Amino acid sequence: MSTDKAKLIYADQEIELPVYEGTAGDHAIDITSLYSKHGLITYDPSLGNTGICQSSITYIDGDKGVLRYRGVPIEQFDRPHPNFIEVAWMLIFGRLPNKDELELFSRTLTNHELLHEGIRSQFQFLPAKAPPMAILSSMISTMACYYDEFLSPDDEPVFLEGVSRLISKIRTIAAFTYRRAMGLPYIYPDPALPYCSNFLHMMFSLPYKQYEVKPEIAKALNLVLILHADHEQNCSTSAVRVVCSSRANLFASVSAGVNALWGPLHGGANVKVMEMLDAIYRGNRKPQECIEAAKDKTNPFRLFGFGHRVYRNYDPRAKILKKAYERVCQIQKISDPLLDIARELEEAALNDDYFIERKLYPNVDFYSGILLRAIGIPTNMFTVMFAIGRLPGWIAQWKEQHENPTAKIIRPRQLYIGNPETDYVEIADRE
Ligand code: CMC
């Protein structure tokens, strides 16, 4: 913490405000006493310039395109060894797990991979073709009905048990959602398989034929999940924190996160990117038409997979995903025309003044979809995959919020611009 002060001059007041310094050199002016002492609020619609918490989970330098989990640069996870489970543990508990901790976590996940029969039977009450994100958020909410011992976890082993249920069962819920939509029988988890392979098994095995999980595919899925695992105070994470701040339980908070992620400006962008690439491939649209539509302020269309609230540079996750996709194509001997279209679109945008001036670069969603497609995941499940990946981040941020003894309920203010005081008019007297 720095002892610096900022000065705000307003009317005849000179107001001194404390300034804090983060461990990576960022500075933040503390305006918390501005209203109580001076009757002023700050105006920051969309919270584009407001720090809502102090956090030690994830660091982003948007100008340089830097992303670190608990201090570790994201690029260091693009190696054969790191797996999603250890990254999840690291995000939640603050450091890399040792061998025993990782084994315990892995065992606990395996113990909880089945769905409670009550939750499983709920699938039949939802339309088979319901949006997978709607199913996911309701199933996670429903978990609060079955696991009330985890609604207010007060010690770490209990918390770990609750967290393991969520992280383990989310992939079973996702796979069952897909199987039901396809009219296929549910395939139960196989305790002998690791996290990603087990998910692919539940998605693609048949009762009479085990799906053979290729190591490079499991590795690619592992990387996709790791790259989505946290991203500081984005829309869905903030939703999780807001709900948590009312002292709501983990399941309720994460379910809110899933709903926030669903939107096309956030996690839902990966579906929109695929639709856009597909429309170009089918000849329904030309790349330049997409660019022009995105630039047209009278058109709500956006170049999906481009731009970011924080990054003013290439999203480091997109760089890694692009390389990973090229690797998978090479190993699988796939030549995907959508990759050429994506490259063409990217080049056109990066050379267009509109995108250059606004520093709009590809974000994580630009290349994640085509990689997920190469893994075999259908488009309508892309945002669910994002949610599986983001879950450890939501949990870590929930824990940080929950354990902060000074945290208060998150309750922003507003600048009222409606009618001044008016009178109630009886209905007979209204015009
Ligand atoms: N296409 C066209 N114009 C854009 C785009 C885009 N993809 N992104 C930003 N802009 C424009 C925006 O209209 C604004 O223009 P002007 O200055 O003329 O008003 C300018 O660029 C600056 O925008 P911004 O304030 O940086 O954008 P924002 O922080 O409000 O929104 C965003 C960030 C991600 C919602 C936005 O870039 C967007 O809609 N991108 C497309 C959707 C997308 O790919 N979302 C995934 C985000 S990354 C993963 C995730 O969080 O899920």
Short mmCIF file of C-alpha atoms and ligand atoms in Angstrom, two decimals:
data_model
loop_
_atom_site.label_atom_id
_atom_site.label_comp_id
_atom_site.label_asym_id
_atom_site.label_seq_id
_atom_site.Cartn_x
_atom_site.Cartn_y
_atom_site.Cartn_z
CA MET A 1 0.00 0.00 0.00
CA SER A 2 1.34 3.45 -0.81
CA THR A 3 0.89 6.48 1.38
CA ASP A 4 0.30 8.71 -1.67
CA LYS A 5 -2.70 10.99 -1.78
CA ALA A 6 -4.73 12.26 -4.70
CA LYS A 7 -6.37 15.69 -4.60
CA LEU A 8 -9.83 16.34 -5.95
CA ILE A 9 -10.95 19.93 -6.26
CA TYR A 10 -14.71 20.45 -6.47
CA ALA A 11 -16.55 23.75 -5.87
CA ASP A 12 -14.84 25.18 -2.79
CA GLN A 13 -13.66 21.83 -1.49
CA GLU A 14 -10.19 20.36 -1.79
CA ILE A 15 -10.55 16.70 -1.04
CA GLU A 16 -7.64 14.40 -0.25
CA LEU A 17 -8.06 10.76 -1.23
CA PRO A 18 -5.76 7.83 -0.41
CA VAL A 19 -4.00 6.11 -3.32
CA TYR A 20 -3.15 2.42 -3.19
CA GLU A 21 -0.50 0.63 -5.19
CA GLY A 22 -0.89 -2.96 -6.33
CA THR A 23 2.00 -5.46 -6.39
CA ALA A 24 2.35 -5.01 -10.17
CA GLY A 25 2.57 -1.23 -9.91
CA ASP A 26 -1.06 -0.27 -10.65
CA HIS A 27 -2.48 2.68 -8.72
CA ALA A 28 -6.04 3.15 -7.45
CA ILE A 29 -7.65 6.18 -5.84
CA ASP A 30 -9.84 5.23 -2.88
CA ILE A 31 -13.11 7.13 -3.22
CA THR A 32 -15.07 5.18 -0.58
CA SER A 33 -15.47 8.16 1.76
CA LEU A 34 -16.41 10.62 -0.99
CA TYR A 35 -20.13 10.33 -0.36
CA SER A 36 -20.16 10.02 3.41
CA LYS A 37 -17.80 12.98 3.85
CA HIS A 38 -18.55 15.17 0.81
CA GLY A 39 -21.92 14.05 -0.62
CA LEU A 40 -20.39 13.10 -3.99
CA ILE A 41 -20.58 9.86 -5.92
CA THR A 42 -18.35 8.88 -8.83
CA TYR A 43 -19.94 8.23 -12.20
CA ASP A 44 -18.58 5.24 -14.09
CA PRO A 45 -21.28 3.54 -16.16
CA SER A 46 -20.39 -0.09 -16.95
CA LEU A 47 -17.73 0.13 -14.22
CA GLY A 48 -15.06 0.45 -16.89
CA ASN A 49 -12.71 2.26 -14.53
CA THR A 50 -13.72 1.04 -11.10
CA GLY A 51 -11.84 -1.48 -9.00
CA ILE A 52 -14.50 -3.33 -6.98
CA CYS A 53 -12.10 -5.33 -4.86
CA GLN A 54 -8.49 -6.10 -4.08
CA SER A 55 -7.54 -9.48 -5.46
CA SER A 56 -4.47 -11.69 -5.56
CA ILE A 57 -5.78 -14.24 -8.06
CA THR A 58 -5.19 -13.00 -11.61
CA TYR A 59 -3.23 -10.14 -13.11
CA ILE A 60 -3.80 -8.59 -16.53
CA ASP A 61 -1.76 -5.87 -18.20
CA GLY A 62 -4.13 -4.95 -21.02
CA ASP A 63 -1.65 -2.70 -22.85
CA LYS A 64 1.08 -5.31 -22.98
CA GLY A 65 -1.21 -8.33 -23.42
CA VAL A 66 -0.05 -9.99 -20.19
CA LEU A 67 -2.09 -12.50 -18.20
CA ARG A 68 -0.88 -14.29 -15.06
CA TYR A 69 -2.60 -16.74 -12.72
CA ARG A 70 -1.31 -16.36 -9.16
CA GLY A 71 1.75 -14.74 -10.74
CA VAL A 72 2.43 -17.46 -13.33
CA PRO A 73 2.39 -16.18 -16.96
CA ILE A 74 -0.33 -17.92 -18.94
CA GLU A 75 2.18 -19.04 -21.62
CA GLN A 76 3.80 -21.34 -19.05
CA PHE A 77 0.70 -23.53 -19.04
CA ASP A 78 1.13 -24.34 -22.73
CA ARG A 79 3.37 -27.33 -21.99
CA PRO A 80 2.70 -31.07 -21.84
CA HIS A 81 2.44 -31.29 -18.05
CA PRO A 82 0.19 -28.71 -16.42
CA ASN A 83 -3.35 -29.93 -16.18
CA PHE A 84 -6.63 -28.17 -15.59
CA ILE A 85 -7.08 -29.72 -12.17
CA GLU A 86 -3.83 -28.40 -10.74
CA VAL A 87 -4.50 -24.97 -12.22
CA ALA A 88 -7.96 -25.07 -10.63
CA TRP A 89 -6.43 -25.93 -7.24
CA MET A 90 -3.82 -23.21 -7.65
CA LEU A 91 -6.41 -20.55 -8.47
CA ILE A 92 -8.61 -21.54 -5.54
CA PHE A 93 -5.96 -22.08 -2.87
CA GLY A 94 -3.34 -19.58 -4.00
CA ARG A 95 -0.35 -21.77 -4.89
CA LEU A 96 0.50 -24.87 -6.90
CA PRO A 97 -0.56 -28.02 -5.02
CA ASN A 98 2.05 -30.51 -3.86
CA LYS A 99 1.78 -34.16 -4.93
CA ASP A 100 -0.38 -35.24 -1.98
CA GLU A 101 -2.73 -32.29 -2.32
CA LEU A 102 -3.16 -32.89 -6.03
CA GLU A 103 -3.79 -36.59 -5.50
CA LEU A 104 -6.38 -35.88 -2.82
CA PHE A 105 -8.11 -33.33 -5.03
CA SER A 106 -8.09 -35.69 -7.98
CA ARG A 107 -9.50 -38.54 -5.83
CA THR A 108 -12.19 -36.29 -4.40
CA LEU A 109 -13.21 -35.21 -7.91
CA THR A 110 -13.47 -38.85 -8.95
CA ASN A 111 -15.59 -39.65 -5.89
CA HIS A 112 -18.10 -37.00 -6.86
CA GLU A 113 -18.37 -37.42 -10.61
CA LEU A 114 -21.83 -39.01 -10.55
CA LEU A 115 -24.94 -36.86 -10.39
CA HIS A 116 -27.37 -37.32 -7.54
CA GLU A 117 -30.28 -39.31 -8.96
CA GLY A 118 -32.60 -36.44 -8.04
CA ILE A 119 -30.55 -34.03 -10.17
CA ARG A 120 -30.19 -36.53 -13.00
CA SER A 121 -33.94 -37.11 -13.11
CA GLN A 122 -34.49 -33.37 -13.49
CA PHE A 123 -33.19 -33.47 -17.04
CA GLN A 124 -36.44 -35.13 -18.09
CA PHE A 125 -38.48 -32.10 -16.99
CA LEU A 126 -36.58 -29.74 -19.26
CA PRO A 127 -37.01 -29.69 -23.04
CA ALA A 128 -34.28 -31.77 -24.66
CA LYS A 129 -33.41 -28.89 -26.98
CA ALA A 130 -33.33 -26.26 -24.23
CA PRO A 131 -30.31 -23.94 -24.42
CA PRO A 132 -27.44 -25.79 -22.70
CA MET A 133 -26.51 -22.69 -20.68
CA ALA A 134 -30.07 -22.53 -19.26
CA ILE A 135 -29.81 -26.18 -18.25
CA LEU A 136 -26.36 -25.65 -16.73
CA SER A 137 -27.36 -22.68 -14.59
CA SER A 138 -30.51 -24.39 -13.31
CA MET A 139 -28.69 -27.63 -12.50
CA ILE A 140 -26.04 -25.72 -10.56
CA SER A 141 -28.75 -23.82 -8.66
CA THR A 142 -30.41 -27.16 -7.96
CA MET A 143 -27.23 -28.46 -6.34
CA ALA A 144 -28.02 -26.13 -3.40
CA CYS A 145 -31.12 -28.32 -2.73
CA TYR A 146 -29.01 -31.47 -2.43
CA TYR A 147 -25.84 -30.30 -0.71
CA ASP A 148 -26.97 -28.01 2.07
CA GLU A 149 -23.92 -28.95 4.16
CA PHE A 150 -21.88 -26.80 1.75
CA LEU A 151 -24.10 -23.73 1.80
CA SER A 152 -21.95 -22.00 4.40
CA PRO A 153 -18.65 -23.92 4.51
CA ASP A 154 -16.69 -22.81 7.53
CA ASP A 155 -13.52 -24.83 7.21
CA GLU A 156 -11.23 -25.73 4.34
CA PRO A 157 -11.89 -29.50 4.13
CA VAL A 158 -15.65 -28.87 3.94
CA PHE A 159 -15.12 -26.15 1.35
CA LEU A 160 -12.90 -28.49 -0.70
CA GLU A 161 -15.62 -31.16 -0.61
CA GLY A 162 -18.24 -28.69 -1.89
CA VAL A 163 -15.91 -27.29 -4.54
CA SER A 164 -14.99 -30.79 -5.72
CA ARG A 165 -18.64 -31.63 -6.22
CA LEU A 166 -19.09 -28.56 -8.39
CA ILE A 167 -15.94 -29.01 -10.48
CA SER A 168 -16.55 -32.71 -10.95
CA LYS A 169 -20.28 -32.64 -11.63
CA ILE A 170 -20.26 -29.67 -14.01
CA ARG A 171 -18.72 -31.86 -16.73
CA THR A 172 -21.26 -34.64 -16.06
CA ILE A 173 -24.10 -32.10 -16.32
CA ALA A 174 -22.60 -30.72 -19.55
CA ALA A 175 -22.17 -34.16 -21.12
CA PHE A 176 -25.66 -35.31 -20.09
CA THR A 177 -27.13 -32.11 -21.56
CA TYR A 178 -25.52 -32.94 -24.89
CA ARG A 179 -26.52 -36.63 -24.79
CA ARG A 180 -30.13 -35.79 -24.05
CA ALA A 181 -30.30 -33.19 -26.84
CA MET A 182 -28.96 -35.82 -29.25
CA GLY A 183 -31.38 -38.50 -28.01
CA LEU A 184 -28.42 -40.61 -26.87
CA PRO A 185 -28.24 -42.69 -23.67
CA TYR A 186 -26.30 -41.15 -20.82
CA ILE A 187 -22.79 -42.49 -20.46
CA TYR A 188 -21.67 -42.57 -16.86
CA PRO A 189 -18.25 -41.27 -15.84
CA ASP A 190 -15.32 -43.68 -15.79
CA PRO A 191 -13.32 -43.29 -12.56
CA ALA A 192 -10.19 -44.58 -14.28
CA LEU A 193 -10.04 -41.59 -16.62
CA PRO A 194 -8.56 -38.18 -15.91
CA TYR A 195 -10.75 -35.06 -15.95
CA CYS A 196 -10.74 -34.11 -19.66
CA SER A 197 -10.69 -37.66 -21.03
CA ASN A 198 -13.56 -38.57 -18.73
CA PHE A 199 -15.59 -35.68 -20.09
CA LEU A 200 -14.88 -36.73 -23.70
CA HIS A 201 -15.84 -40.30 -22.76
CA MET A 202 -19.22 -39.13 -21.37
CA MET A 203 -19.77 -37.01 -24.47
CA PHE A 204 -18.84 -39.50 -27.17
CA SER A 205 -18.74 -43.12 -25.95
CA LEU A 206 -21.57 -45.46 -26.89
CA PRO A 207 -22.91 -48.25 -24.70
CA TYR A 208 -21.37 -50.76 -27.08
CA LYS A 209 -18.25 -48.80 -28.03
CA GLN A 210 -15.82 -46.91 -25.85
CA TYR A 211 -14.69 -43.60 -27.34
CA GLU A 212 -10.96 -43.69 -27.82
CA VAL A 213 -9.56 -40.46 -26.38
CA LYS A 214 -6.56 -39.35 -28.40
CA PRO A 215 -3.88 -37.86 -26.11
CA GLU A 216 -3.47 -34.75 -28.28
CA ILE A 217 -7.21 -34.09 -28.13
CA ALA A 218 -7.34 -34.48 -24.35
CA LYS A 219 -4.29 -32.20 -24.15
CA ALA A 220 -5.94 -29.57 -26.35
CA LEU A 221 -9.10 -29.63 -24.22
CA ASN A 222 -6.98 -29.35 -21.11
CA LEU A 223 -5.33 -26.24 -22.54
CA VAL A 224 -8.67 -24.69 -23.57
CA LEU A 225 -10.00 -25.13 -20.03
CA ILE A 226 -6.82 -23.74 -18.45
CA LEU A 227 -6.87 -20.67 -20.70
CA HIS A 228 -10.45 -19.92 -19.66
CA ALA A 229 -9.90 -20.57 -15.96
CA ASP A 230 -9.89 -16.99 -14.68
CA HIS A 231 -9.80 -13.47 -16.01
CA GLU A 232 -10.10 -11.15 -13.02
CA GLN A 233 -13.21 -8.95 -12.73
CA ASN A 234 -15.02 -9.77 -16.00
CA CYS A 235 -18.81 -9.67 -16.28
CA SER A 236 -19.57 -13.21 -15.02
CA THR A 237 -16.97 -13.07 -12.25
CA SER A 238 -18.35 -9.74 -11.08
CA ALA A 239 -21.81 -11.35 -11.09
CA VAL A 240 -20.44 -14.12 -8.87
CA ARG A 241 -18.89 -11.55 -6.52
CA VAL A 242 -22.03 -9.41 -6.40
CA VAL A 243 -24.19 -12.41 -5.46
CA CYS A 244 -21.58 -13.66 -2.98
CA SER A 245 -21.43 -10.22 -1.35
CA SER A 246 -25.00 -10.70 -0.09
CA ARG A 247 -23.61 -13.84 1.64
CA ALA A 248 -25.35 -16.09 -0.87
CA ASN A 249 -23.94 -19.59 -1.20
CA LEU A 250 -21.44 -20.84 -3.77
CA PHE A 251 -24.01 -22.66 -5.92
CA ALA A 252 -26.29 -19.60 -6.19
CA SER A 253 -23.32 -17.36 -6.98
CA VAL A 254 -21.84 -19.66 -9.64
CA SER A 255 -25.25 -20.10 -11.24
CA ALA A 256 -25.41 -16.29 -11.62
CA GLY A 257 -21.96 -16.44 -13.22
CA VAL A 258 -23.17 -18.99 -15.78
CA ASN A 259 -26.08 -16.73 -16.73
CA ALA A 260 -23.84 -13.70 -17.12
CA LEU A 261 -21.39 -15.69 -19.24
CA TRP A 262 -24.14 -16.73 -21.64
CA GLY A 263 -24.43 -13.32 -23.33
CA PRO A 264 -22.84 -12.82 -26.77
CA LEU A 265 -20.65 -9.93 -25.61
CA HIS A 266 -19.07 -12.29 -23.06
CA GLY A 267 -18.74 -16.10 -23.25
CA GLY A 268 -21.49 -16.42 -25.83
CA ALA A 269 -19.15 -14.71 -28.31
CA ASN A 270 -17.51 -18.08 -29.09
CA VAL A 271 -20.79 -19.26 -30.65
CA LYS A 272 -21.18 -15.99 -32.56
CA VAL A 273 -17.65 -16.29 -33.98
CA MET A 274 -18.43 -19.75 -35.28
CA GLU A 275 -21.71 -18.57 -36.81
CA MET A 276 -19.85 -15.71 -38.50
CA LEU A 277 -17.08 -17.95 -39.88
CA ASP A 278 -19.67 -20.47 -41.01
CA ALA A 279 -21.74 -17.80 -42.78
CA ILE A 280 -18.61 -16.72 -44.67
CA TYR A 281 -17.78 -20.33 -45.52
CA ARG A 282 -21.26 -20.97 -46.86
CA GLY A 283 -20.96 -17.90 -49.04
CA ASN A 284 -23.70 -16.00 -47.19
CA ARG A 285 -21.29 -13.24 -46.23
CA LYS A 286 -17.87 -12.00 -47.29
CA PRO A 287 -15.14 -11.21 -44.71
CA GLN A 288 -15.08 -7.57 -45.79
CA GLU A 289 -18.87 -7.35 -45.31
CA CYS A 290 -18.43 -8.45 -41.69
CA ILE A 291 -15.75 -5.81 -41.19
CA GLU A 292 -17.95 -3.09 -42.72
CA ALA A 293 -21.01 -4.17 -40.69
CA ALA A 294 -18.94 -4.09 -37.50
CA LYS A 295 -17.77 -0.55 -38.26
CA ASP A 296 -21.27 0.70 -39.06
CA LYS A 297 -22.57 2.43 -35.92
CA THR A 298 -26.17 2.06 -37.09
CA ASN A 299 -25.73 -1.73 -37.20
CA PRO A 300 -25.68 -3.65 -33.88
CA PHE A 301 -23.38 -6.27 -35.44
CA ARG A 302 -19.92 -6.56 -33.91
CA LEU A 303 -16.89 -8.41 -35.12
CA PHE A 304 -17.24 -11.22 -32.62
CA GLY A 305 -14.02 -12.48 -31.10
CA PHE A 306 -12.52 -8.99 -31.44
CA GLY A 307 -12.03 -6.28 -28.85
CA HIS A 308 -11.84 -6.39 -25.10
CA ARG A 309 -12.59 -4.10 -22.17
CA VAL A 310 -9.08 -4.52 -20.77
CA TYR A 311 -6.78 -5.66 -23.59
CA ARG A 312 -5.51 -3.01 -25.97
CA ASN A 313 -3.26 -5.61 -27.50
CA TYR A 314 -3.49 -9.19 -28.74
CA ASP A 315 -5.22 -11.32 -26.09
CA PRO A 316 -2.43 -13.72 -24.99
CA ARG A 317 -4.99 -16.55 -24.77
CA ALA A 318 -5.93 -16.10 -28.43
CA LYS A 319 -2.26 -16.38 -29.45
CA ILE A 320 -1.88 -19.69 -27.59
CA LEU A 321 -5.19 -21.06 -28.87
CA LYS A 322 -4.31 -20.22 -32.47
CA LYS A 323 -1.01 -22.11 -32.16
CA ALA A 324 -2.71 -25.03 -30.39
CA TYR A 325 -5.30 -25.24 -33.15
CA GLU A 326 -2.61 -25.31 -35.85
CA ARG A 327 -0.88 -28.10 -33.87
CA VAL A 328 -4.09 -30.16 -33.62
CA CYS A 329 -4.77 -29.70 -37.34
CA GLN A 330 -1.28 -30.91 -38.15
CA ILE A 331 -1.45 -33.98 -35.87
CA GLN A 332 -5.00 -34.82 -36.94
CA LYS A 333 -4.19 -34.06 -40.57
CA ILE A 334 -7.17 -31.73 -40.75
CA SER A 335 -7.30 -28.90 -43.22
CA ASP A 336 -10.05 -26.65 -41.95
CA PRO A 337 -11.31 -23.95 -44.34
CA LEU A 338 -12.62 -22.02 -41.33
CA LEU A 339 -9.04 -21.50 -40.15
CA ASP A 340 -8.19 -19.78 -43.44
CA ILE A 341 -11.32 -17.64 -43.12
CA ALA A 342 -10.43 -16.72 -39.53
CA ARG A 343 -6.90 -15.78 -40.60
CA GLU A 344 -8.23 -13.69 -43.49
CA LEU A 345 -10.71 -11.91 -41.23
CA GLU A 346 -8.05 -11.27 -38.61
CA GLU A 347 -5.64 -9.83 -41.15
CA ALA A 348 -8.31 -7.59 -42.69
CA ALA A 349 -9.34 -6.25 -39.26
CA LEU A 350 -5.77 -5.73 -38.05
CA ASN A 351 -5.08 -3.64 -41.18
CA ASP A 352 -8.25 -1.59 -40.96
CA ASP A 353 -8.01 1.93 -39.49
CA TYR A 354 -11.20 1.47 -37.43
CA PHE A 355 -9.70 -1.50 -35.58
CA ILE A 356 -6.20 -0.01 -35.43
CA GLU A 357 -7.39 3.29 -33.92
CA ARG A 358 -9.49 1.51 -31.30
CA LYS A 359 -6.79 -1.09 -30.59
CA LEU A 360 -9.16 -3.99 -31.27
CA TYR A 361 -7.40 -7.36 -31.48
CA PRO A 362 -8.57 -10.97 -31.47
CA ASN A 363 -9.74 -12.11 -28.03
CA VAL A 364 -9.96 -15.61 -26.56
CA ASP A 365 -13.20 -16.37 -28.37
CA PHE A 366 -11.80 -15.83 -31.86
CA TYR A 367 -9.86 -19.11 -32.03
CA SER A 368 -11.41 -21.14 -29.19
CA GLY A 369 -14.44 -22.21 -31.26
CA ILE A 370 -12.54 -23.74 -34.15
CA LEU A 371 -10.30 -25.58 -31.69
CA LEU A 372 -13.33 -26.87 -29.77
CA ARG A 373 -14.83 -27.96 -33.07
CA ALA A 374 -11.66 -29.91 -33.90
CA ILE A 375 -12.00 -31.59 -30.50
CA GLY A 376 -15.51 -32.62 -31.56
CA ILE A 377 -17.56 -30.23 -29.41
CA PRO A 378 -20.73 -29.00 -31.13
CA THR A 379 -21.21 -25.24 -31.45
CA ASN A 380 -24.15 -24.99 -29.05
CA MET A 381 -21.91 -26.41 -26.30
CA PHE A 382 -19.08 -23.90 -26.77
CA THR A 383 -20.21 -21.51 -24.04
CA VAL A 384 -20.76 -24.44 -21.68
CA MET A 385 -17.11 -25.38 -22.28
CA PHE A 386 -16.14 -21.82 -21.38
CA ALA A 387 -18.17 -22.22 -18.15
CA ILE A 388 -16.43 -25.50 -17.25
CA GLY A 389 -13.10 -23.74 -17.74
CA ARG A 390 -14.11 -20.59 -15.83
CA LEU A 391 -15.54 -22.48 -12.85
CA PRO A 392 -12.29 -22.56 -10.80
CA GLY A 393 -11.93 -18.81 -11.32
CA TRP A 394 -15.48 -18.17 -10.12
CA ILE A 395 -14.84 -20.37 -7.08
CA ALA A 396 -11.53 -18.64 -6.30
CA GLN A 397 -13.13 -15.20 -6.59
CA TRP A 398 -16.12 -16.33 -4.48
CA LYS A 399 -13.72 -17.61 -1.80
CA GLU A 400 -11.71 -14.39 -1.81
CA GLN A 401 -14.89 -12.31 -1.49
CA HIS A 402 -16.41 -14.62 1.14
CA GLU A 403 -13.28 -14.68 3.30
CA ASN A 404 -12.63 -10.94 3.22
CA PRO A 405 -13.62 -9.72 6.69
CA THR A 406 -13.91 -6.12 5.45
CA ALA A 407 -16.06 -6.92 2.40
CA LYS A 408 -19.49 -5.32 2.36
CA ILE A 409 -22.49 -6.01 0.19
CA ILE A 410 -21.77 -4.74 -3.35
CA ARG A 411 -24.25 -2.03 -4.01
CA PRO A 412 -23.40 0.62 -6.62
CA ARG A 413 -25.08 4.01 -6.71
CA GLN A 414 -26.70 5.91 -9.56
CA LEU A 415 -27.23 9.37 -10.91
CA TYR A 416 -31.01 9.77 -10.90
CA ILE A 417 -32.34 11.47 -14.06
CA GLY A 418 -36.07 10.65 -13.74
CA ASN A 419 -39.00 12.87 -12.75
CA PRO A 420 -38.52 15.12 -9.78
CA GLU A 421 -41.16 14.51 -7.07
CA THR A 422 -44.64 14.20 -8.61
CA ASP A 423 -48.06 13.22 -7.20
CA TYR A 424 -49.94 9.95 -7.54
CA VAL A 425 -52.98 10.46 -9.79
CA GLU A 426 -56.14 8.35 -9.41
CA ILE A 427 -56.81 6.27 -12.53
CA ALA A 428 -60.08 8.08 -13.29
CA ASP A 429 -58.22 11.38 -13.36
CA ARG A 430 -55.44 10.28 -15.71
CA GLU A 431 -55.42 11.40 -19.34
N1 CMC B 1 -16.57 -4.83 -33.40
C1 CMC B 1 -16.77 -3.53 -33.73
N2 CMC B 1 -16.49 -2.50 -32.92
C2 CMC B 1 -16.03 -2.77 -31.71
C3 CMC B 1 -15.81 -4.07 -31.28
C4 CMC B 1 -16.10 -5.13 -32.16
N3 CMC B 1 -15.90 -6.40 -31.82
N4 CMC B 1 -15.33 -4.05 -30.01
C5 CMC B 1 -15.27 -2.76 -29.66
N5 CMC B 1 -15.68 -1.98 -30.68
C6 CMC B 1 -15.70 -0.52 -30.72
C7 CMC B 1 -16.76 0.07 -29.82
O1 CMC B 1 -17.98 0.17 -30.54
C8 CMC B 1 -16.17 1.40 -29.48
O2 CMC B 1 -16.31 2.23 -30.62
P1 CMC B 1 -16.46 3.86 -30.45
O3 CMC B 1 -15.23 4.29 -29.73
O4 CMC B 1 -16.56 4.35 -31.84
O5 CMC B 1 -17.71 4.04 -29.65
C9 CMC B 1 -14.69 1.09 -29.36
O6 CMC B 1 -14.47 -0.06 -30.18
C10 CMC B 1 -14.17 0.82 -28.00
O7 CMC B 1 -14.93 -0.20 -27.44
P2 CMC B 1 -14.68 -0.57 -25.94
O8 CMC B 1 -15.17 0.54 -25.08
O9 CMC B 1 -13.27 -0.98 -25.78
O10 CMC B 1 -15.57 -1.83 -25.79
P3 CMC B 1 -16.20 -2.37 -24.48
O11 CMC B 1 -15.20 -2.45 -23.41
O12 CMC B 1 -17.44 -1.64 -24.16
O13 CMC B 1 -16.62 -3.81 -24.96
C11 CMC B 1 -16.43 -5.99 -25.75
C12 CMC B 1 -15.76 -4.90 -24.91
C13 CMC B 1 -15.64 -7.26 -25.57
C14 CMC B 1 -17.84 -6.22 -25.24
C15 CMC B 1 -16.44 -5.55 -27.23
O14 CMC B 1 -15.13 -5.42 -27.70
C16 CMC B 1 -17.24 -6.48 -28.10
O15 CMC B 1 -18.45 -6.37 -28.20
N6 CMC B 1 -16.56 -7.48 -28.77
C17 CMC B 1 -17.29 -8.47 -29.52
C18 CMC B 1 -17.85 -9.54 -28.59
C19 CMC B 1 -16.74 -10.42 -28.06
O16 CMC B 1 -15.90 -10.89 -28.79
N7 CMC B 1 -16.78 -10.69 -26.74
C20 CMC B 1 -15.80 -11.54 -26.08
C21 CMC B 1 -14.93 -10.77 -25.16
S1 CMC B 1 -13.47 -11.66 -24.60
C22 CMC B 1 -14.00 -13.03 -23.70
C23 CMC B 1 -15.08 -12.80 -22.74
O17 CMC B 1 -15.04 -11.92 -21.90
O18 CMC B 1 -16.04 -13.55 -22.82
#
